Structures are given as C-alpha cells and as structure tokens.
PDB file of C-alpha atoms and ligand atoms in Angstrom:
ATOM      1  CA  UNK P   3     204.044 149.302 173.139  1.00  0.00           C
ATOM      2  CA  UNK P   4     202.246 147.077 170.606  1.00  0.00           C
ATOM      3  CA  UNK P   5     199.603 146.116 173.174  1.00  0.00           C
ATOM      4  CA  UNK P   6     199.187 149.634 174.180  1.00  0.00           C
ATOM      5  CA  UNK P   7     198.623 150.849 170.684  1.00  0.00           C
ATOM      6  CA  UNK P   8     196.250 148.079 169.911  1.00  0.00           C
ATOM      7  CA  UNK P   9     194.201 149.098 173.128  1.00  0.00           C
ATOM      8  CA  UNK P  10     193.961 152.722 171.784  1.00  0.00           C
ATOM      9  CA  UNK P  11     192.940 151.618 168.471  1.00  0.00           C
ATOM     10  CA  UNK P  12     190.023 149.778 170.158  1.00  0.00           C
ATOM     11  CA  UNK P  13     189.152 152.892 172.253  1.00  0.00           C
ATOM     12  CA  UNK P  14     189.082 154.971 169.036  1.00  0.00           C
ATOM     13  CA  UNK P  15     186.512 152.484 167.534  1.00  0.00           C
ATOM     14  CA  UNK P  16     184.460 152.689 170.730  1.00  0.00           C
ATOM     15  CA  UNK P  17     184.614 156.567 170.464  1.00  0.00           C
ATOM     16  CA  UNK P  18     182.686 156.308 167.158  1.00  0.00           C
ATOM     17  CA  UNK P  19     179.695 155.115 169.247  1.00  0.00           C
ATOM     18  CA  UNK P  20     179.831 158.295 171.356  1.00  0.00           C
ATOM     19  CA  UNK P  21     180.561 160.659 168.579  1.00  0.00           C
ATOM     20  CA  UNK P  22     178.548 160.327 165.533  1.00  0.00           C
ATOM     21  CA  UNK P  23     177.093 162.247 162.525  1.00  0.00           C
ATOM     22  CA  UNK P  24     173.418 163.293 162.537  1.00  0.00           C
ATOM     23  CA  UNK P  25     171.144 162.400 165.242  1.00  0.00           C
ATOM     24  CA  UNK P  26     170.073 159.177 167.216  1.00  0.00           C
ATOM     25  CA  UNK P  27     166.460 159.201 168.679  1.00  0.00           C
ATOM     26  CA  UNK P  28     166.356 162.898 167.697  1.00  0.00           C
ATOM     27  CA  UNK P  29     169.532 164.096 169.665  1.00  0.00           C
ATOM     28  CA  UNK P  30     172.954 164.845 168.269  1.00  0.00           C
ATOM     29  CA  UNK P  31     176.024 163.415 170.163  1.00  0.00           C
ATOM     30  CA  UNK P  32     176.675 166.674 172.068  1.00  0.00           C
ATOM     31  CA  UNK P  33     173.101 166.665 173.303  1.00  0.00           C
ATOM     32  CA  UNK P  34     173.205 163.096 174.371  1.00  0.00           C
ATOM     33  CA  UNK P  35     176.517 163.884 176.100  1.00  0.00           C
ATOM     34  CA  UNK P  36     175.062 166.865 177.849  1.00  0.00           C
ATOM     35  CA  UNK P  37     171.908 164.935 179.016  1.00  0.00           C
ATOM     36  CA  UNK P  38     173.950 162.033 180.300  1.00  0.00           C
ATOM     37  CA  UNK P  39     176.434 164.469 182.220  1.00  0.00           C
ATOM     38  CA  UNK P  40     173.445 166.268 183.803  1.00  0.00           C
ATOM     39  CA  UNK P  41     171.938 163.117 185.025  1.00  0.00           C
ATOM     40  CA  UNK P  42     175.258 162.354 186.803  1.00  0.00           C
ATOM     41  CA  UNK P  43     176.476 165.598 187.925  1.00  0.00           C
ATOM     42  CA  UNK P  44     176.519 167.171 191.379  1.00  0.00           C
ATOM     43  CA  UNK P  45     174.966 170.327 192.309  1.00  0.00           C
ATOM     44  CA  UNK P  46     178.072 172.511 191.673  1.00  0.00           C
ATOM     45  CA  UNK P  47     178.369 171.232 188.023  1.00  0.00           C
ATOM     46  CA  UNK P  48     174.832 171.266 186.935  1.00  0.00           C
ATOM     47  CA  UNK P  49     175.395 174.804 185.499  1.00  0.00           C
ATOM     48  CA  UNK P  50     175.802 176.146 181.989  1.00  0.00           C
ATOM     49  CA  UNK P  51     179.532 176.866 182.304  1.00  0.00           C
ATOM     50  CA  UNK P  52     180.367 173.428 183.863  1.00  0.00           C
ATOM     51  CA  UNK P  53     178.374 171.813 181.043  1.00  0.00           C
ATOM     52  CA  UNK P  54     180.306 173.800 178.488  1.00  0.00           C
ATOM     53  CA  UNK P  55     183.551 172.707 180.263  1.00  0.00           C
ATOM     54  CA  UNK P  56     182.514 169.112 180.282  1.00  0.00           C
ATOM     55  CA  UNK P  57     181.279 168.935 176.624  1.00  0.00           C
ATOM     56  CA  UNK P  58     184.422 170.885 175.598  1.00  0.00           C
ATOM     57  CA  UNK P  59     182.666 173.718 173.781  1.00  0.00           C
ATOM     58  CA  UNK P  60     181.855 177.389 174.021  1.00  0.00           C
ATOM     59  CA  UNK P  61     179.255 178.855 176.395  1.00  0.00           C
ATOM     60  CA  UNK P  62     177.221 179.775 173.246  1.00  0.00           C
ATOM     61  CA  UNK P  63     177.219 176.217 171.977  1.00  0.00           C
ATOM     62  CA  UNK P  64     176.388 174.917 175.378  1.00  0.00           C
ATOM     63  CA  UNK P  65     173.400 177.532 175.503  1.00  0.00           C
ATOM     64  CA  UNK P  66     172.123 176.069 172.239  1.00  0.00           C
ATOM     65  CA  UNK P  67     172.315 172.503 173.457  1.00  0.00           C
ATOM     66  CA  UNK P  68     170.621 173.454 176.808  1.00  0.00           C
ATOM     67  CA  UNK P  69     167.979 175.326 174.897  1.00  0.00           C
ATOM     68  CA  UNK P  70     167.242 172.212 172.722  1.00  0.00           C
ATOM     69  CA  UNK P  71     167.174 169.841 175.649  1.00  0.00           C
ATOM     70  CA  UNK P  72     164.751 172.127 177.405  1.00  0.00           C
ATOM     71  CA  UNK P  73     162.555 172.566 174.388  1.00  0.00           C
ATOM     72  CA  UNK P  74     162.265 168.794 174.300  1.00  0.00           C
ATOM     73  CA  UNK P  75     161.261 168.675 177.985  1.00  0.00           C
ATOM     74  CA  UNK P  76     164.315 166.600 178.992  1.00  0.00           C
ATOM     75  CA  UNK P  77     165.941 169.155 181.308  1.00  0.00           C
ATOM     76  CA  UNK P  78     164.737 172.153 183.209  1.00  0.00           C
ATOM     77  CA  UNK P  79     166.393 175.306 184.754  1.00  0.00           C
ATOM     78  CA  UNK P  80     165.922 176.718 188.176  1.00  0.00           C
ATOM     79  CA  UNK P  81     167.517 179.628 189.912  1.00  0.00           C
ATOM     80  CA  UNK P  82     169.991 178.454 192.612  1.00  0.00           C
ATOM     81  CA  UNK P  83     168.703 178.508 196.129  1.00  0.00           C
ATOM     82  CA  UNK P  84     172.028 180.029 197.346  1.00  0.00           C
ATOM     83  CA  UNK P  85     173.035 182.417 194.589  1.00  0.00           C
ATOM     84  CA  UNK P  86     169.948 183.857 192.697  1.00  0.00           C
ATOM     85  CA  UNK P  87     172.092 184.849 189.721  1.00  0.00           C
ATOM     86  CA  UNK P  88     173.089 181.277 188.939  1.00  0.00           C
ATOM     87  CA  UNK P  89     171.091 178.755 187.081  1.00  0.00           C
ATOM     88  CA  UNK P  90     170.773 175.141 187.985  1.00  0.00           C
ATOM     89  CA  UNK P  91     170.022 172.570 185.420  1.00  0.00           C
ATOM     90  CA  UNK P  92     168.110 169.283 186.256  1.00  0.00           C
ATOM     91  CA  UNK P  93     166.920 166.372 184.175  1.00  0.00           C
ATOM     92  CA  UNK P  94     163.231 166.040 184.317  1.00  0.00           C
ATOM     93  CA  UNK P  95     161.271 162.734 184.750  1.00  0.00           C
ATOM     94  CA  UNK P  96     160.731 162.682 180.991  1.00  0.00           C
ATOM     95  CA  UNK P  97     164.544 163.101 180.399  1.00  0.00           C
ATOM     96  CA  UNK P  98     165.194 160.241 182.823  1.00  0.00           C
ATOM     97  CA  UNK P  99     162.913 157.920 180.851  1.00  0.00           C
ATOM     98  CA  UNK P 100     164.441 159.050 177.539  1.00  0.00           C
ATOM     99  CA  UNK P 101     167.874 158.154 178.811  1.00  0.00           C
ATOM    100  CA  UNK P 102     167.129 154.334 178.427  1.00  0.00           C
ATOM    101  CA  UNK P 103     167.539 154.985 174.611  1.00  0.00           C
ATOM    102  CA  UNK P 104     171.118 156.417 175.189  1.00  0.00           C
ATOM    103  CA  UNK P 105     173.262 155.162 172.246  1.00  0.00           C
ATOM    104  CA  UNK P 106     175.977 154.238 174.761  1.00  0.00           C
ATOM    105  CA  UNK P 107     173.965 151.294 175.977  1.00  0.00           C
ATOM    106  CA  UNK P 108     175.561 149.053 173.408  1.00  0.00           C
ATOM    107  CA  UNK P 109     178.773 149.765 175.312  1.00  0.00           C
ATOM    108  CA  UNK P 110     177.285 149.559 178.840  1.00  0.00           C
ATOM    109  CA  UNK P 111     175.587 146.153 178.384  1.00  0.00           C
ATOM    110  CA  UNK P 112     178.676 144.129 177.500  1.00  0.00           C
ATOM    111  CA  UNK P 113     180.616 145.865 180.311  1.00  0.00           C
ATOM    112  CA  UNK P 114     177.746 145.266 182.888  1.00  0.00           C
ATOM    113  CA  UNK P 115     177.888 141.558 182.270  1.00  0.00           C
ATOM    114  CA  UNK P 116     181.499 141.207 183.275  1.00  0.00           C
ATOM    115  CA  UNK P 117     182.116 140.124 186.773  1.00  0.00           C
ATOM    116  CA  UNK P 118     182.887 142.736 189.366  1.00  0.00           C
ATOM    117  CA  UNK P 119     186.642 142.228 189.410  1.00  0.00           C
ATOM    118  CA  UNK P 120     186.800 142.653 185.651  1.00  0.00           C
ATOM    119  CA  UNK P 121     184.626 145.804 185.734  1.00  0.00           C
ATOM    120  CA  UNK P 122     186.712 147.201 188.487  1.00  0.00           C
ATOM    121  CA  UNK P 123     189.954 146.605 186.565  1.00  0.00           C
ATOM    122  CA  UNK P 124     188.510 147.929 183.535  1.00  0.00           C
ATOM    123  CA  UNK P 125     187.290 151.109 185.178  1.00  0.00           C
ATOM    124  CA  UNK P 126     190.740 151.594 187.098  1.00  0.00           C
ATOM    125  CA  UNK P 127     192.782 151.105 183.806  1.00  0.00           C
ATOM    126  CA  UNK P 128     190.778 153.813 182.000  1.00  0.00           C
ATOM    127  CA  UNK P 129     191.119 156.076 184.955  1.00  0.00           C
ATOM    128  CA  UNK P 130     194.786 155.511 185.316  1.00  0.00           C
ATOM    129  CA  UNK P 131     195.307 156.383 181.570  1.00  0.00           C
ATOM    130  CA  UNK P 132     193.241 159.578 181.965  1.00  0.00           C
ATOM    131  CA  UNK P 133     194.977 160.602 185.320  1.00  0.00           C
ATOM    132  CA  UNK P 134     198.410 160.172 183.569  1.00  0.00           C
ATOM    133  CA  UNK P 135     197.278 162.000 180.352  1.00  0.00           C
ATOM    134  CA  UNK P 136     195.933 164.935 182.457  1.00  0.00           C
ATOM    135  CA  UNK P 137     199.075 165.135 184.508  1.00  0.00           C
ATOM    136  CA  UNK P 138     201.180 165.234 181.404  1.00  0.00           C
ATOM    137  CA  UNK P 139     199.040 168.016 179.898  1.00  0.00           C
ATOM    138  CA  UNK P 140     198.607 169.823 183.350  1.00  0.00           C
ATOM    139  CA  UNK P 141     194.762 169.628 182.980  1.00  0.00           C
ATOM    140  CA  UNK P 142     192.222 167.917 185.176  1.00  0.00           C
ATOM    141  CA  UNK P 143     189.219 166.100 184.005  1.00  0.00           C
ATOM    142  CA  UNK P 144     185.688 165.483 185.371  1.00  0.00           C
ATOM    143  CA  UNK P 145     185.341 162.630 187.856  1.00  0.00           C
ATOM    144  CA  UNK P 146     183.458 161.330 190.992  1.00  0.00           C
ATOM    145  CA  UNK P 147     183.690 163.445 194.113  1.00  0.00           C
ATOM    146  CA  UNK P 148     184.923 160.598 196.298  1.00  0.00           C
ATOM    147  CA  UNK P 149     188.198 160.572 194.574  1.00  0.00           C
ATOM    148  CA  UNK P 150     188.795 164.298 194.785  1.00  0.00           C
ATOM    149  CA  UNK P 151     191.523 165.988 196.771  1.00  0.00           C
ATOM    150  CA  UNK P 152     189.108 168.528 198.182  1.00  0.00           C
ATOM    151  CA  UNK P 153     186.649 166.036 199.779  1.00  0.00           C
ATOM    152  CA  UNK P 154     186.989 165.910 203.461  1.00  0.00           C
ATOM    153  CA  UNK P 155     185.405 163.122 205.620  1.00  0.00           C
ATOM    154  CA  UNK P 156     183.936 164.584 208.754  1.00  0.00           C
ATOM    155  CA  UNK P 157     183.477 161.600 211.063  1.00  0.00           C
ATOM    156  CA  UNK P 158     181.445 162.448 214.097  1.00  0.00           C
ATOM    157  CA  UNK P 159     182.048 161.391 217.654  1.00  0.00           C
ATOM    158  CA  UNK P 160     181.768 157.503 217.445  1.00  0.00           C
ATOM    159  CA  UNK P 161     182.785 155.210 214.630  1.00  0.00           C
ATOM    160  CA  UNK P 162     179.133 153.898 214.381  1.00  0.00           C
ATOM    161  CA  UNK P 163     177.812 157.244 213.258  1.00  0.00           C
ATOM    162  CA  UNK P 164     177.548 157.619 209.359  1.00  0.00           C
ATOM    163  CA  UNK P 165     180.362 159.662 207.881  1.00  0.00           C
ATOM    164  CA  UNK P 166     179.597 163.108 206.751  1.00  0.00           C
ATOM    165  CA  UNK P 167     181.497 164.917 204.060  1.00  0.00           C
ATOM    166  CA  UNK P 168     182.410 168.480 203.022  1.00  0.00           C
ATOM    167  CA  UNK P 169     184.156 170.128 200.015  1.00  0.00           C
ATOM    168  CA  UNK P 170     187.155 172.256 200.898  1.00  0.00           C
ATOM    169  CA  UNK P 171     186.893 174.108 197.505  1.00  0.00           C
ATOM    170  CA  UNK P 172     183.257 175.105 197.748  1.00  0.00           C
ATOM    171  CA  UNK P 173     183.172 175.156 201.540  1.00  0.00           C
ATOM    172  CA  UNK P 174     179.852 173.267 201.545  1.00  0.00           C
ATOM    173  CA  UNK P 175     178.644 169.993 202.981  1.00  0.00           C
ATOM    174  CA  UNK P 176     178.383 166.932 200.800  1.00  0.00           C
ATOM    175  CA  UNK P 177     175.762 164.307 201.339  1.00  0.00           C
ATOM    176  CA  UNK P 178     176.999 160.668 201.283  1.00  0.00           C
ATOM    177  CA  UNK P 179     174.763 160.140 198.117  1.00  0.00           C
ATOM    178  CA  UNK P 180     176.615 162.916 196.421  1.00  0.00           C
ATOM    179  CA  UNK P 181     180.074 161.432 196.593  1.00  0.00           C
ATOM    180  CA  UNK P 182     179.517 159.118 193.611  1.00  0.00           C
ATOM    181  CA  UNK P 183     178.334 162.061 191.471  1.00  0.00           C
ATOM    182  CA  UNK P 184     180.446 163.922 188.737  1.00  0.00           C
ATOM    183  CA  UNK P 185     182.100 167.200 189.355  1.00  0.00           C
ATOM    184  CA  UNK P 186     183.930 169.337 186.913  1.00  0.00           C
ATOM    185  CA  UNK P 187     186.008 170.833 189.594  1.00  0.00           C
ATOM    186  CA  UNK P 188     187.470 167.458 190.640  1.00  0.00           C
ATOM    187  CA  UNK P 189     191.076 167.319 191.213  1.00  0.00           C
ATOM    188  CA  UNK P 190     192.866 164.003 191.776  1.00  0.00           C
ATOM    189  CA  UNK P 191     195.790 163.283 194.170  1.00  0.00           C
ATOM    190  CA  UNK P 192     199.168 163.846 192.487  1.00  0.00           C
ATOM    191  CA  UNK P 193     201.483 160.878 192.871  1.00  0.00           C
TER     192      UNK P 193
HETATM  193  S1  SF4 C 203     185.104 167.658 196.734  1.00  0.00           S
HETATM  194 FE1  SF4 C 203     185.988 167.926 194.671  1.00  0.00          FE
HETATM  195  S2  SF4 C 203     184.618 166.787 193.320  1.00  0.00           S
HETATM  196 FE2  SF4 C 203     183.641 167.097 195.356  1.00  0.00          FE
HETATM  197  S3  SF4 C 203     182.313 168.951 195.037  1.00  0.00           S
HETATM  198 FE3  SF4 C 203     184.358 169.583 195.996  1.00  0.00          FE
HETATM  199  S4  SF4 C 203     185.479 170.067 194.117  1.00  0.00           S
HETATM  200 FE4  SF4 C 203     183.858 168.840 193.374  1.00  0.00          FE
END
C-alpha cells in the first residue's frame, strides 16, 4: 500500500501541471483541456455536450470555453452533415499550430523518450487504475475507440482485405484512422 500511495502522490503533483491558476500562453487550464480534447476526439464527441462531459463542467461553462477558443481562431463550428440541429467543433490550422505550446509538453517529453515497452507499461498501468476506479464508481471515462465494447470489426471476404469497423452504439461506420481517436461514449469491457 505504501508504494501505491507514493504513486498517487506523484500523480497529484503531475496534476498541478494540468490544472493551474491564471493562464499559460493566454489560455486557462480548462481552455487548454478543451483544445487538446477537440484535437483528439472523434466526430461523435466533437460537440458542445461531449466537451462539457469531458471537461467535467456545465453546458454553460463549456459554451463560454468554446466561445473563447473560437474568438481566438483556434476552433470553428459547423453544422453536422447528418443532423442540421447539431454542431460539430473542429480545431483550425491555427489551433493545431498553437497546440505545440501546450503546457503538458513538459510531461509528454520525458514520457516520449522512454522505450516502447516502458511507454506501453506506463499507459496500461494508468488505464488499469482508471478502469478499476470507474468500475467502483459505476461511471465510464473517455478513451480510444479501439478499446470500446461497441466497436465491431467487419472483416470483408478475404483476410488480405483491410478491416473495416462500425459502431454498434451510433450505428455508423468507423474508418481505420478513427479507431485511435477519443470518444466520450466509450465503454470498456467489464472483467
Ligand atoms: S465504438 Fe465506442 S468509442 Fe467508438 S464511436 Fe462507438 S461508442 Fe464511441
């Protein structure tokens, strides 16, 4: 238990890099979190309500964050092609360039220089902790589509043909490039 407690204390100190007072490069911590999320989210999650759920805030606060990022030219909103009442948020080229200043780079860089096995173990350990914590609280967190219980692989006739995917929740096709993107409707396999 001592080692577990020590690990959590370290995580708490890392969290201070994510959550800070004031602004860094002109954005508050929630605005950075929103911009970072929108650059990694799939098409079902680039909406104001999914953003509010990911950031853990009200729709009103999320609207304020969206308005601020839009005013700065980092994101844009478009009507959804499938549902004209829905809005789809996208990071602009200017927003993508701005993301190189993300304050979390100081955490990303030391992790990036680990060898692949160490990076995988680190990621899987954090995921295991989150999965277990979610199960205990009966919640589910945001994660990548490829791990979701609703993802179905629709392999076509022969094994050489590239796999195609679909989502059983949204009843929609998923491109191979989308399986590594984040989704707020993600649900992991229960053990
Ligand atoms: S399969 Fe899961 S993660 Fe992927 S789009 Fe559907 S609900 Fe979201």
